[in-house]
mmCIF file of C-alpha atoms and ligand atoms in Angstrom:
data_model
loop_
_atom_site.group_PDB
_atom_site.id
_atom_site.type_symbol
_atom_site.label_atom_id
_atom_site.label_comp_id
_atom_site.label_asym_id
_atom_site.label_seq_id
_atom_site.Cartn_x
_atom_site.Cartn_y
_atom_site.Cartn_z
ATOM 1 C CA MET A 885 85.011 94.481 117.248
ATOM 2 C CA ASP A 886 85.051 91.739 114.702
ATOM 3 C CA TYR A 887 83.215 89.011 116.484
ATOM 4 C CA ARG A 888 80.745 88.524 113.685
ATOM 5 C CA THR A 889 82.638 85.508 112.539
ATOM 6 C CA GLY A 890 79.769 83.107 112.165
ATOM 7 C CA SER A 891 77.586 80.923 114.287
ATOM 8 C CA SER A 892 80.300 78.481 115.370
ATOM 9 C CA SER A 893 82.294 81.019 117.412
ATOM 10 C CA ALA A 894 79.212 82.667 118.865
ATOM 11 C CA SER A 895 77.673 79.428 119.943
ATOM 12 C CA ALA A 896 80.969 78.133 121.333
ATOM 13 C CA SER A 897 80.679 80.340 124.363
ATOM 14 C CA ALA A 898 78.812 79.104 127.392
ATOM 15 C CA SER A 899 75.115 78.871 126.824
ATOM 16 C CA SER A 900 72.653 77.077 129.030
ATOM 17 C CA HIS A 901 70.244 76.285 126.187
ATOM 18 C CA PRO A 902 70.794 74.943 122.691
ATOM 19 C CA SER A 903 72.205 77.763 120.625
ATOM 20 C CA GLY A 904 69.915 79.203 118.037
ATOM 21 C CA SER A 905 66.671 78.154 119.606
ATOM 22 C CA PRO A 906 64.191 80.833 120.576
ATOM 23 C CA ALA A 907 63.776 81.954 124.170
ATOM 24 C CA PRO A 908 63.614 78.838 126.324
ATOM 25 C CA ASN A 909 60.169 78.218 127.764
ATOM 26 C CA SER A 910 61.703 77.270 131.089
ATOM 27 C CA ALA A 911 62.776 80.870 131.678
ATOM 28 C CA THR A 912 59.245 82.134 131.322
ATOM 29 C CA ASP A 913 57.718 79.098 133.076
ATOM 30 C CA LEU A 914 59.982 79.509 136.081
ATOM 31 C CA SER A 915 59.138 83.157 136.426
ATOM 32 C CA ARG A 916 55.406 82.674 136.287
ATOM 33 C CA GLY A 917 53.808 84.606 139.066
ATOM 34 C CA THR A 918 56.792 86.922 139.513
ATOM 35 C CA SER A 919 56.742 90.634 138.711
ATOM 36 C CA GLY A 920 57.173 92.058 135.180
ATOM 37 C CA PRO A 921 60.705 93.417 135.676
ATOM 38 C CA ALA A 922 61.875 90.145 137.284
ATOM 39 C CA ARG A 923 60.375 88.146 134.433
ATOM 40 C CA ALA A 924 62.102 90.432 131.930
ATOM 41 C CA SER A 925 65.452 90.066 133.671
ATOM 42 C CA ASN A 926 65.036 86.257 133.774
ATOM 43 C CA LEU A 927 64.309 86.203 130.050
ATOM 44 C CA LEU A 928 67.293 88.416 129.219
ATOM 45 C CA ASN A 929 69.627 86.377 131.455
ATOM 46 C CA ALA A 930 68.520 83.162 129.777
ATOM 47 C CA CYS A 931 69.075 84.581 126.295
ATOM 48 C CA ARG A 932 72.316 86.436 126.851
ATOM 49 C CA VAL A 933 75.375 84.745 125.372
ATOM 50 C CA ILE A 934 78.611 86.739 125.605
ATOM 51 C CA PRO A 935 80.416 86.344 122.296
ATOM 52 C CA PRO A 936 84.151 85.393 122.449
ATOM 53 C CA ASN A 937 85.278 88.864 121.423
ATOM 54 C CA ASP A 938 82.530 90.838 123.082
ATOM 55 C CA ASN A 939 82.295 94.568 122.385
ATOM 56 C CA GLU A 940 81.170 96.465 125.476
ATOM 57 C CA ASN A 941 79.994 99.323 123.299
ATOM 58 C CA LYS A 942 77.541 97.109 121.416
ATOM 59 C CA PRO A 943 75.869 94.983 124.081
ATOM 60 C CA LEU A 944 72.886 93.965 121.938
ATOM 61 C CA TRP A 945 75.054 91.535 119.923
ATOM 62 C CA ARG A 946 74.755 89.324 122.995
ATOM 63 C CA TYR A 947 71.075 88.707 122.273
ATOM 64 C CA VAL A 948 71.465 87.499 118.675
ATOM 65 C CA GLU A 949 73.199 84.494 117.220
ATOM 66 C CA LEU A 950 75.530 85.228 114.314
ATOM 67 C CA MET A 951 74.894 82.823 111.469
ATOM 68 C CA GLU A 952 77.118 83.984 108.677
ATOM 69 C CA LYS A 953 79.054 87.011 107.511
ATOM 70 C CA THR A 954 77.599 88.344 104.307
ATOM 71 C CA GLY A 955 79.525 91.618 103.889
ATOM 72 C CA LYS A 956 83.030 91.937 102.534
ATOM 73 C CA GLY A 957 86.044 93.024 104.590
ATOM 74 C CA GLN A 958 86.107 94.001 108.229
ATOM 75 C CA GLY A 959 82.700 95.656 108.498
ATOM 76 C CA GLY A 960 79.753 94.568 106.460
ATOM 77 C CA ASN A 961 76.551 92.763 107.154
ATOM 78 C CA VAL A 962 75.717 89.484 108.844
ATOM 79 C CA ARG A 963 72.829 87.108 108.986
ATOM 80 C CA PHE A 964 71.652 86.770 112.563
ATOM 81 C CA ARG A 965 68.969 85.018 114.590
ATOM 82 C CA CYS A 966 67.280 86.762 117.493
ATOM 83 C CA ARG A 967 67.744 84.682 120.615
ATOM 84 C CA LEU A 968 64.464 86.013 122.037
ATOM 85 C CA CYS A 969 62.038 85.359 119.174
ATOM 86 C CA GLY A 970 64.100 83.088 116.923
ATOM 87 C CA ASN A 971 63.508 85.234 113.802
ATOM 88 C CA ILE A 972 66.325 85.365 111.265
ATOM 89 C CA MET A 973 67.324 88.789 109.958
ATOM 90 C CA HIS A 974 70.126 90.366 107.979
ATOM 91 C CA GLY A 975 72.067 93.569 108.423
ATOM 92 C CA SER A 976 74.474 95.359 110.744
ATOM 93 C CA TYR A 977 74.306 96.372 114.400
ATOM 94 C CA SER A 978 71.783 99.107 113.601
ATOM 95 C CA ARG A 979 69.320 96.412 112.495
ATOM 96 C CA VAL A 980 69.945 94.417 115.703
ATOM 97 C CA LYS A 981 69.225 97.578 117.668
ATOM 98 C CA ALA A 982 66.114 98.382 115.636
ATOM 99 C CA HIS A 983 64.760 94.855 116.173
ATOM 100 C CA LEU A 984 65.390 94.607 119.910
ATOM 101 C CA LEU A 985 64.646 98.236 120.840
ATOM 102 C CA LYS A 986 61.537 98.201 118.593
ATOM 103 C CA VAL A 987 62.638 101.147 116.488
ATOM 104 C CA GLY A 988 60.439 101.361 113.401
ATOM 105 C CA SER A 989 61.333 102.291 109.838
ATOM 106 C CA ASN A 990 64.694 100.533 109.803
ATOM 107 C CA GLY A 991 63.802 97.744 107.400
ATOM 108 C CA VAL A 992 63.342 95.205 110.200
ATOM 109 C CA ALA A 993 60.344 94.085 112.240
ATOM 110 C CA PRO A 994 60.367 94.826 115.998
ATOM 111 C CA CYS A 995 60.918 91.845 118.291
ATOM 112 C CA PRO A 996 57.577 90.325 119.452
ATOM 113 C CA LYS A 997 59.189 89.000 122.675
ATOM 114 C CA VAL A 998 60.340 92.408 123.886
ATOM 115 C CA THR A 999 57.827 93.650 126.468
ATOM 116 C CA ILE A 1000 57.860 97.107 128.073
ATOM 117 C CA ASP A 1001 59.958 95.712 130.957
ATOM 118 C CA VAL A 1002 62.422 93.937 128.670
ATOM 119 C CA LEU A 1003 62.702 97.130 126.608
ATOM 120 C CA SER A 1004 63.469 99.260 129.635
ATOM 121 C CA GLN A 1005 66.175 96.825 130.785
ATOM 122 C CA LEU A 1006 67.694 96.793 127.317
ATOM 123 C CA HIS A 1007 67.724 100.579 127.364
ATOM 124 C CA ASP A 1008 69.511 100.467 130.738
ATOM 125 C CA GLU A 1009 72.092 98.122 129.268
ATOM 126 C CA MET A 1010 72.595 100.483 126.338
ATOM 127 C CA ALA A 1011 73.026 103.447 128.724
ATOM 128 C CA ARG A 1012 75.690 101.514 130.652
ATOM 129 C CA ALA A 1013 77.459 100.807 127.334
ATOM 130 C CA VAL A 1014 77.508 104.528 126.529
ATOM 131 C CA VAL A 1015 79.141 105.225 129.882
ATOM 132 C CA VAL A 1016 81.765 102.560 129.148
ATOM 133 C CA ALA A 1017 82.352 103.997 125.675
ATOM 134 C CA GLU A 1018 82.832 107.500 127.079
ATOM 135 C CA ARG A 1019 85.223 106.183 129.739
ATOM 136 C CA ASN A 1020 87.302 104.587 126.998
ATOM 137 C CA LEU A 1021 87.506 107.780 124.954
ATOM 138 C CA PRO A 1022 90.958 109.441 125.003
ATOM 139 C CA LYS A 1023 91.043 112.093 127.705
ATOM 140 C CA ASP A 1024 91.367 115.668 126.606
ATOM 141 C CA ILE A 1025 94.963 116.375 127.586
ATOM 142 C CA PRO A 1026 95.959 119.997 126.925
ATOM 143 C CA LEU A 1027 98.518 120.595 124.231
ATOM 144 C CA PRO A 1028 102.058 121.550 125.318
ATOM 145 C CA ALA A 1029 101.737 125.044 123.831
ATOM 146 C CA GLU A 1030 98.371 125.604 125.568
ATOM 147 C CA GLY A 1031 99.711 124.324 128.874
ATOM 148 C CA ALA A 1032 102.717 126.623 128.752
ATOM 149 C CA SER A 1033 100.727 129.741 128.020
ATOM 150 C CA ARG A 1034 98.138 128.974 130.689
ATOM 151 C CA GLY A 1035 100.479 129.710 133.624
ATOM 152 C CA LYS A 1036 101.581 133.247 132.858
ATOM 153 C CA ARG A 1037 100.336 135.612 130.216
ATOM 154 C CA ARG A 1038 103.054 137.473 128.493
ATOM 155 C CA ALA A 1039 102.714 140.290 126.006
ATOM 156 C CA VAL A 1040 102.316 139.185 122.387
ATOM 157 C CA SER A 1041 104.486 141.112 119.983
ATOM 158 C CA ALA A 1042 103.091 142.581 116.795
ATOM 159 C CA ILE A 1043 105.163 140.182 114.656
ATOM 160 C CA GLU A 1044 103.955 137.181 116.645
ATOM 161 C CA SER A 1045 100.318 138.184 116.307
ATOM 162 C CA SER A 1046 100.613 138.964 112.627
ATOM 163 C CA PHE A 1047 102.073 135.509 111.993
ATOM 164 C CA ASN A 1048 99.496 133.915 114.277
ATOM 165 C CA SER A 1049 102.352 132.105 115.988
ATOM 166 C CA ASP A 1050 100.220 130.715 118.825
ATOM 167 C CA THR A 1051 97.835 129.044 116.434
ATOM 168 C CA ARG A 1052 100.741 127.695 114.415
ATOM 169 C CA SER A 1053 102.391 126.100 117.439
ATOM 170 C CA ASN A 1054 99.034 124.652 118.483
ATOM 171 C CA LEU A 1055 98.661 123.046 115.069
ATOM 172 C CA ASP A 1056 102.218 121.717 115.322
ATOM 173 C CA ALA A 1057 101.397 120.170 118.698
ATOM 174 C CA LEU A 1058 98.182 118.636 117.343
ATOM 175 C CA ILE A 1059 100.006 117.085 114.409
ATOM 176 C CA ALA A 1060 102.715 115.798 116.686
ATOM 177 C CA ARG A 1061 100.164 114.246 118.984
ATOM 178 C CA MET A 1062 98.492 112.502 116.032
ATOM 179 C CA PHE A 1063 101.868 110.973 115.130
ATOM 180 C CA TYR A 1064 102.623 109.837 118.712
ATOM 181 C CA THR A 1065 99.193 108.442 119.584
ATOM 182 C CA ALA A 1066 98.711 106.564 116.296
ATOM 183 C CA GLY A 1067 102.296 105.280 116.182
ATOM 184 C CA ILE A 1068 102.824 106.844 112.756
ATOM 185 C CA PRO A 1069 106.451 106.536 111.603
ATOM 186 C CA PHE A 1070 108.243 109.902 111.599
ATOM 187 C CA ASN A 1071 109.221 109.582 107.947
ATOM 188 C CA VAL A 1072 105.546 110.111 107.079
ATOM 189 C CA ALA A 1073 106.352 113.770 107.812
ATOM 190 C CA ARG A 1074 108.553 113.655 104.694
ATOM 191 C CA ASN A 1075 105.658 112.349 102.597
ATOM 192 C CA PRO A 1076 105.010 115.112 100.075
ATOM 193 C CA TYR A 1077 101.298 114.355 100.103
ATOM 194 C CA PHE A 1078 101.097 114.789 103.865
ATOM 195 C CA ARG A 1079 102.665 118.230 103.548
ATOM 196 C CA LYS A 1080 100.524 119.083 100.519
ATOM 197 C CA ALA A 1081 97.350 118.144 102.374
ATOM 198 C CA PHE A 1082 98.052 120.516 105.264
ATOM 199 C CA MET A 1083 99.230 123.311 102.966
ATOM 200 C CA PHE A 1084 96.073 122.925 100.915
ATOM 201 C CA ALA A 1085 93.924 123.075 104.013
ATOM 202 C CA CYS A 1086 95.676 126.210 105.230
ATOM 203 C CA ASN A 1087 95.613 128.037 101.909
ATOM 204 C CA ASN A 1088 91.888 127.525 101.314
ATOM 205 C CA ALA A 1089 89.053 128.793 103.402
ATOM 206 C CA LEU A 1090 87.483 125.501 104.439
ATOM 207 C CA GLY A 1091 85.518 126.477 107.503
ATOM 208 C CA GLY A 1092 83.921 123.428 109.111
ATOM 209 C CA TYR A 1093 85.843 120.938 106.969
ATOM 210 C CA SER A 1094 86.410 117.546 108.551
ATOM 211 C CA PRO A 1095 88.882 115.036 107.087
ATOM 212 C CA PRO A 1096 87.619 111.855 105.372
ATOM 213 C CA SER A 1097 86.241 109.175 107.676
ATOM 214 C CA TYR A 1098 87.494 105.629 108.163
ATOM 215 C CA ASN A 1099 84.886 104.256 105.819
ATOM 216 C CA LYS A 1100 85.281 106.909 103.150
ATOM 217 C CA LEU A 1101 89.026 106.216 103.037
ATOM 218 C CA ARG A 1102 88.624 102.495 102.606
ATOM 219 C CA THR A 1103 85.775 102.619 100.085
ATOM 220 C CA THR A 1104 84.901 105.638 97.905
ATOM 221 C CA LEU A 1105 88.264 107.375 98.005
ATOM 222 C CA LEU A 1106 90.219 104.141 97.485
ATOM 223 C CA VAL A 1107 88.137 103.174 94.444
ATOM 224 C CA GLN A 1108 88.450 106.679 93.084
ATOM 225 C CA GLU A 1109 92.252 106.685 93.406
ATOM 226 C CA LYS A 1110 92.564 103.190 91.910
ATOM 227 C CA THR A 1111 90.457 104.132 88.889
ATOM 228 C CA HIS A 1112 92.516 107.286 88.482
ATOM 229 C CA VAL A 1113 95.850 105.376 88.559
ATOM 230 C CA GLU A 1114 94.462 102.874 86.044
ATOM 231 C CA ARG A 1115 93.497 105.739 83.753
ATOM 232 C CA LEU A 1116 97.019 107.192 84.038
ATOM 233 C CA LEU A 1117 98.485 103.818 83.058
ATOM 234 C CA ASN A 1118 96.341 103.557 79.933
ATOM 235 C CA PRO A 1119 98.980 105.135 77.638
ATOM 236 C CA LEU A 1120 101.493 102.518 78.758
ATOM 237 C CA LYS A 1121 98.929 99.754 78.269
ATOM 238 C CA SER A 1122 98.207 100.951 74.752
ATOM 239 C CA THR A 1123 101.776 100.123 73.753
ATOM 240 C CA TRP A 1124 101.362 96.482 74.778
ATOM 241 C CA PRO A 1125 99.960 95.162 71.462
ATOM 242 C CA VAL A 1126 102.704 96.916 69.482
ATOM 243 C CA LYS A 1127 105.754 96.233 71.615
ATOM 244 C CA GLY A 1128 104.808 93.007 73.402
ATOM 245 C CA VAL A 1129 104.883 92.386 77.168
ATOM 246 C CA SER A 1130 107.125 90.269 79.381
ATOM 247 C CA ILE A 1131 105.349 89.012 82.496
ATOM 248 C CA VAL A 1132 107.847 88.977 85.337
ATOM 249 C CA SER A 1133 107.015 87.131 88.523
ATOM 250 C CA ASP A 1134 108.832 86.596 91.808
ATOM 251 C CA GLY A 1135 108.063 85.628 95.350
ATOM 252 C CA TRP A 1136 108.860 87.823 98.374
ATOM 253 C CA SER A 1137 107.466 88.717 101.768
ATOM 254 C CA ASP A 1138 106.002 92.031 102.855
ATOM 255 C CA ALA A 1139 106.543 93.939 106.120
ATOM 256 C CA GLN A 1140 104.110 91.587 107.918
ATOM 257 C CA ARG A 1141 106.079 88.545 106.664
ATOM 258 C CA ARG A 1142 103.248 87.459 104.405
ATOM 259 C CA PRO A 1143 104.509 85.425 101.446
ATOM 260 C CA LEU A 1144 103.505 87.251 98.285
ATOM 261 C CA LEU A 1145 103.702 86.294 94.645
ATOM 262 C CA ASN A 1146 103.918 89.366 92.445
ATOM 263 C CA PHE A 1147 103.435 89.938 88.766
ATOM 264 C CA LEU A 1148 104.750 92.810 86.685
ATOM 265 C CA ALA A 1149 104.238 93.645 83.070
ATOM 266 C CA VAL A 1150 107.496 94.855 81.546
ATOM 267 C CA THR A 1151 107.860 96.629 78.203
ATOM 268 C CA GLU A 1152 110.651 98.828 76.936
ATOM 269 C CA ASP A 1153 108.643 101.800 78.211
ATOM 270 C CA GLY A 1154 108.929 100.569 81.731
ATOM 271 C CA PRO A 1155 107.543 98.090 84.227
ATOM 272 C CA MET A 1156 103.993 98.159 85.520
ATOM 273 C CA PHE A 1157 102.790 96.415 88.646
ATOM 274 C CA LEU A 1158 99.894 94.066 87.910
ATOM 275 C CA ARG A 1159 99.065 92.247 91.139
ATOM 276 C CA ALA A 1160 100.396 90.593 94.274
ATOM 277 C CA ILE A 1161 98.843 87.378 95.550
ATOM 278 C CA ASN A 1162 98.995 86.402 99.208
ATOM 279 C CA THR A 1163 100.143 82.764 99.138
ATOM 280 C CA GLU A 1164 99.840 82.188 102.879
ATOM 281 C CA GLY A 1165 99.089 78.529 103.549
ATOM 282 C CA GLU A 1166 99.504 77.511 99.896
ATOM 283 C CA ILE A 1167 102.019 75.019 98.631
ATOM 284 C CA LYS A 1168 103.687 76.556 95.610
ATOM 285 C CA ARG A 1169 103.216 73.606 93.271
ATOM 286 C CA LYS A 1170 103.754 74.057 89.554
ATOM 287 C CA GLU A 1171 99.999 73.837 88.926
ATOM 288 C CA TYR A 1172 99.326 76.594 91.468
ATOM 289 C CA ILE A 1173 101.894 78.962 89.984
ATOM 290 C CA ALA A 1174 100.822 78.158 86.431
ATOM 291 C CA GLU A 1175 97.183 78.840 87.301
ATOM 292 C CA LYS A 1176 98.064 82.287 88.669
ATOM 293 C CA MET A 1177 100.308 83.022 85.665
ATOM 294 C CA ILE A 1178 97.577 82.038 83.214
ATOM 295 C CA ALA A 1179 95.090 84.307 84.991
ATOM 296 C CA VAL A 1180 97.532 87.203 84.593
ATOM 297 C CA ILE A 1181 98.178 86.372 80.940
ATOM 298 C CA GLU A 1182 94.432 86.277 80.278
ATOM 299 C CA ASP A 1183 94.123 89.713 81.947
ATOM 300 C CA VAL A 1184 96.882 91.229 79.849
ATOM 301 C CA GLY A 1185 95.623 89.518 76.708
ATOM 302 C CA PRO A 1186 97.522 86.386 75.534
ATOM 303 C CA LYS A 1187 98.402 87.898 72.176
ATOM 304 C CA ASN A 1188 100.180 90.802 73.864
ATOM 305 C CA VAL A 1189 102.458 88.523 75.894
ATOM 306 C CA VAL A 1190 105.850 87.491 74.516
ATOM 307 C CA GLN A 1191 107.370 85.677 77.477
ATOM 308 C CA VAL A 1192 107.093 84.930 81.159
ATOM 309 C CA ILE A 1193 110.174 85.377 83.342
ATOM 310 C CA THR A 1194 110.571 83.673 86.716
ATOM 311 C CA ASP A 1195 113.543 82.435 88.656
ATOM 312 C CA ASN A 1196 115.026 79.038 87.922
ATOM 313 C CA ALA A 1197 113.460 77.019 90.750
ATOM 314 C CA ALA A 1198 112.046 73.647 89.702
ATOM 315 C CA ASN A 1199 108.410 74.563 90.423
ATOM 316 C CA CYS A 1200 108.671 77.848 88.461
ATOM 317 C CA ARG A 1201 110.353 76.119 85.566
ATOM 318 C CA ALA A 1202 107.606 73.495 85.496
ATOM 319 C CA ALA A 1203 104.926 76.204 85.697
ATOM 320 C CA GLY A 1204 106.631 77.950 82.778
ATOM 321 C CA LEU A 1205 106.425 74.754 80.733
ATOM 322 C CA ILE A 1206 102.680 74.446 81.466
ATOM 323 C CA VAL A 1207 102.233 78.014 80.182
ATOM 324 C CA GLU A 1208 104.312 77.220 77.085
ATOM 325 C CA GLN A 1209 102.136 74.201 76.344
ATOM 326 C CA ARG A 1210 98.967 76.244 76.621
ATOM 327 C CA TYR A 1211 100.128 79.210 74.509
ATOM 328 C CA SER A 1212 102.409 78.177 71.672
ATOM 329 C CA HIS A 1213 103.717 81.725 71.110
ATOM 330 C CA ILE A 1214 104.722 82.445 74.760
ATOM 331 C CA PHE A 1215 108.190 81.519 75.988
ATOM 332 C CA TRP A 1216 109.342 80.864 79.515
ATOM 333 C CA THR A 1217 112.676 82.522 80.336
ATOM 334 C CA PRO A 1218 114.619 81.986 83.533
ATOM 335 C CA CYS A 1219 115.764 85.113 85.363
ATOM 336 C CA VAL A 1220 119.373 85.793 84.318
ATOM 337 C CA VAL A 1221 120.469 87.093 87.727
ATOM 338 C CA HIS A 1222 119.100 84.072 89.504
ATOM 339 C CA THR A 1223 120.716 81.743 86.936
ATOM 340 C CA LEU A 1224 124.110 83.406 87.410
ATOM 341 C CA ASN A 1225 123.630 83.231 91.154
ATOM 342 C CA LEU A 1226 122.939 79.498 90.943
ATOM 343 C CA ALA A 1227 125.840 78.914 88.557
ATOM 344 C CA LEU A 1228 128.288 80.646 90.897
ATOM 345 C CA LYS A 1229 126.951 78.703 93.857
ATOM 346 C CA ASN A 1230 127.357 75.468 91.948
ATOM 347 C CA ILE A 1231 130.897 76.261 90.851
ATOM 348 C CA CYS A 1232 131.942 77.140 94.364
ATOM 349 C CA ALA A 1233 130.235 74.169 96.028
ATOM 350 C CA ALA A 1234 132.602 71.483 97.287
ATOM 351 C CA LYS A 1235 130.393 68.762 95.825
ATOM 352 C CA SER A 1236 130.819 70.190 92.344
ATOM 353 C CA SER A 1237 131.707 67.407 89.905
ATOM 354 C CA SER A 1238 134.600 69.289 88.338
ATOM 355 C CA GLY A 1239 137.509 69.240 90.812
ATOM 356 C CA ASP A 1240 139.475 71.825 88.836
ATOM 357 C CA ALA A 1241 136.771 74.447 89.102
ATOM 358 C CA TYR A 1242 136.542 73.909 92.831
ATOM 359 C CA GLU A 1243 140.286 74.342 93.252
ATOM 360 C CA GLU A 1244 140.123 77.519 91.275
ATOM 361 C CA PHE A 1245 137.125 79.110 92.971
ATOM 362 C CA GLN A 1246 137.068 77.785 96.515
ATOM 363 C CA TRP A 1247 138.416 81.113 97.791
ATOM 364 C CA ILE A 1248 134.987 82.608 96.919
ATOM 365 C CA THR A 1249 133.317 80.039 99.189
ATOM 366 C CA GLU A 1250 135.710 80.875 101.992
ATOM 367 C CA VAL A 1251 135.206 84.629 101.679
ATOM 368 C CA ALA A 1252 131.437 84.232 101.510
ATOM 369 C CA ALA A 1253 131.419 81.932 104.549
ATOM 370 C CA ASP A 1254 133.575 84.403 106.519
ATOM 371 C CA ALA A 1255 131.337 87.310 105.599
ATOM 372 C CA SER A 1256 128.238 85.371 106.596
ATOM 373 C CA PHE A 1257 129.857 84.339 109.909
ATOM 374 C CA ILE A 1258 130.803 87.928 110.736
ATOM 375 C CA LYS A 1259 127.341 89.169 109.840
ATOM 376 C CA ASN A 1260 125.654 86.616 112.083
ATOM 377 C CA PHE A 1261 128.134 87.297 114.893
ATOM 378 C CA ILE A 1262 127.161 90.969 114.852
ATOM 379 C CA MET A 1263 123.437 90.736 114.099
ATOM 380 C CA ASN A 1264 122.618 88.062 116.682
ATOM 381 C CA HIS A 1265 123.837 90.028 119.664
ATOM 382 C CA SER A 1266 122.397 93.352 120.777
ATOM 383 C CA MET A 1267 125.629 94.791 122.228
ATOM 384 C CA ARG A 1268 127.672 93.948 119.147
ATOM 385 C CA LEU A 1269 124.912 95.334 116.968
ATOM 386 C CA SER A 1270 124.821 98.596 118.881
ATOM 387 C CA MET A 1271 128.635 98.981 118.564
ATOM 388 C CA PHE A 1272 128.333 98.180 114.883
ATOM 389 C CA ASN A 1273 125.583 100.781 114.397
ATOM 390 C CA GLU A 1274 127.699 103.392 116.159
ATOM 391 C CA PHE A 1275 130.644 102.846 113.842
ATOM 392 C CA ARG A 1276 128.833 101.885 110.656
ATOM 393 C CA LYS A 1277 129.004 105.448 109.305
ATOM 394 C CA THR A 1278 132.795 105.293 109.310
ATOM 395 C CA ILE A 1279 133.192 101.762 107.961
ATOM 396 C CA LYS A 1280 130.571 101.973 105.189
ATOM 397 C CA PHE A 1281 129.414 98.394 105.261
ATOM 398 C CA LYS A 1282 126.178 97.105 103.882
ATOM 399 C CA HIS A 1283 124.678 93.660 103.939
ATOM 400 C CA SER A 1284 122.058 92.655 101.469
ATOM 401 C CA LYS A 1285 119.242 90.342 102.391
ATOM 402 C CA SER A 1286 117.810 88.066 99.773
ATOM 403 C CA LYS A 1287 114.066 88.347 99.589
ATOM 404 C CA ARG A 1288 113.585 85.352 97.408
ATOM 405 C CA ARG A 1289 110.952 82.984 98.625
ATOM 406 C CA PHE A 1290 110.765 80.294 95.994
HETATM 407 ZN ZN1 ZN B 2194 63.452 89.006 118.339
#
């Protein structure tokens, strides 16, 4: 779907004429003297460039060159050049369609190169695309409850009919199918909002209601919910000037293994998530971290901030010093847990300068090494892991995984 990535990828695919130029004269010259439909098909063949990630449902993208993406996110608008007439336009697929199929009143001029024959061939291509799209639609497989009742009709008891039990089991089957076909994790069924949504729908007469669309979910409703959450957090924010804020930052990775840098504002009334920055492909130099920290401090209001807390890694420490230099009243504080962790590691390390301490604490190193060895022994082999999982309820053993990324 997302092949509107710019002119470079579109023009990278095989094209017999320089990309971006209007319809080559050779195509029309060669076809001089031939019939209208043949000329039209020559013109279309010469102008058609299959984009790298071609969408069979939207064949008209093949007749325009994508120049740049101007919309935000996955959808959005693009600037494109018609390969037939060379005109540059702006918009989404509906504009491409309006231009090539000469549909008026769509904010775009019809293509001067599209003759009646070209138009009819483009319409044919669109019709073929519709067939493909319909073929790719999920087939209407009957629900298990429907299938079971189709074979033999049995008498419906009064209780069953008063509780509408057939309709209930149909709804169950529909919900189940949504989970299975979309790969939704089963624990979503425990989500209170999922349950609330269905209960709300059932307890209110909403004839003809259809759930929010893909676009409504990612735009209007998302903005609405974000604004609402921000409004709910206002009472907490109002305590910032009085009580002072600690900005706490740490690195971790999310479920898709993206390295994230997160920032929280902590007061005695509780922590509040501020933002997470995707640091993919960035080197976490002190200047980079300091820049992100300063942006957060400016958001919160420098006079509300008392201190920034990070772990004790050299780059974070240096970033903390940059912040301290910039704001004389803000302190950098190393995370106590991380500091203790480092201290313990240092005491137990064989290369520790103090021989006495090592003598005293080396048993910790040995125990830790044994534990790590056993963990790897089990986790790295599927049979051992399955035995472990079978008996884990009886041996009550948990391993913790550090999520630190710095
Ligand atoms: Zn055109």
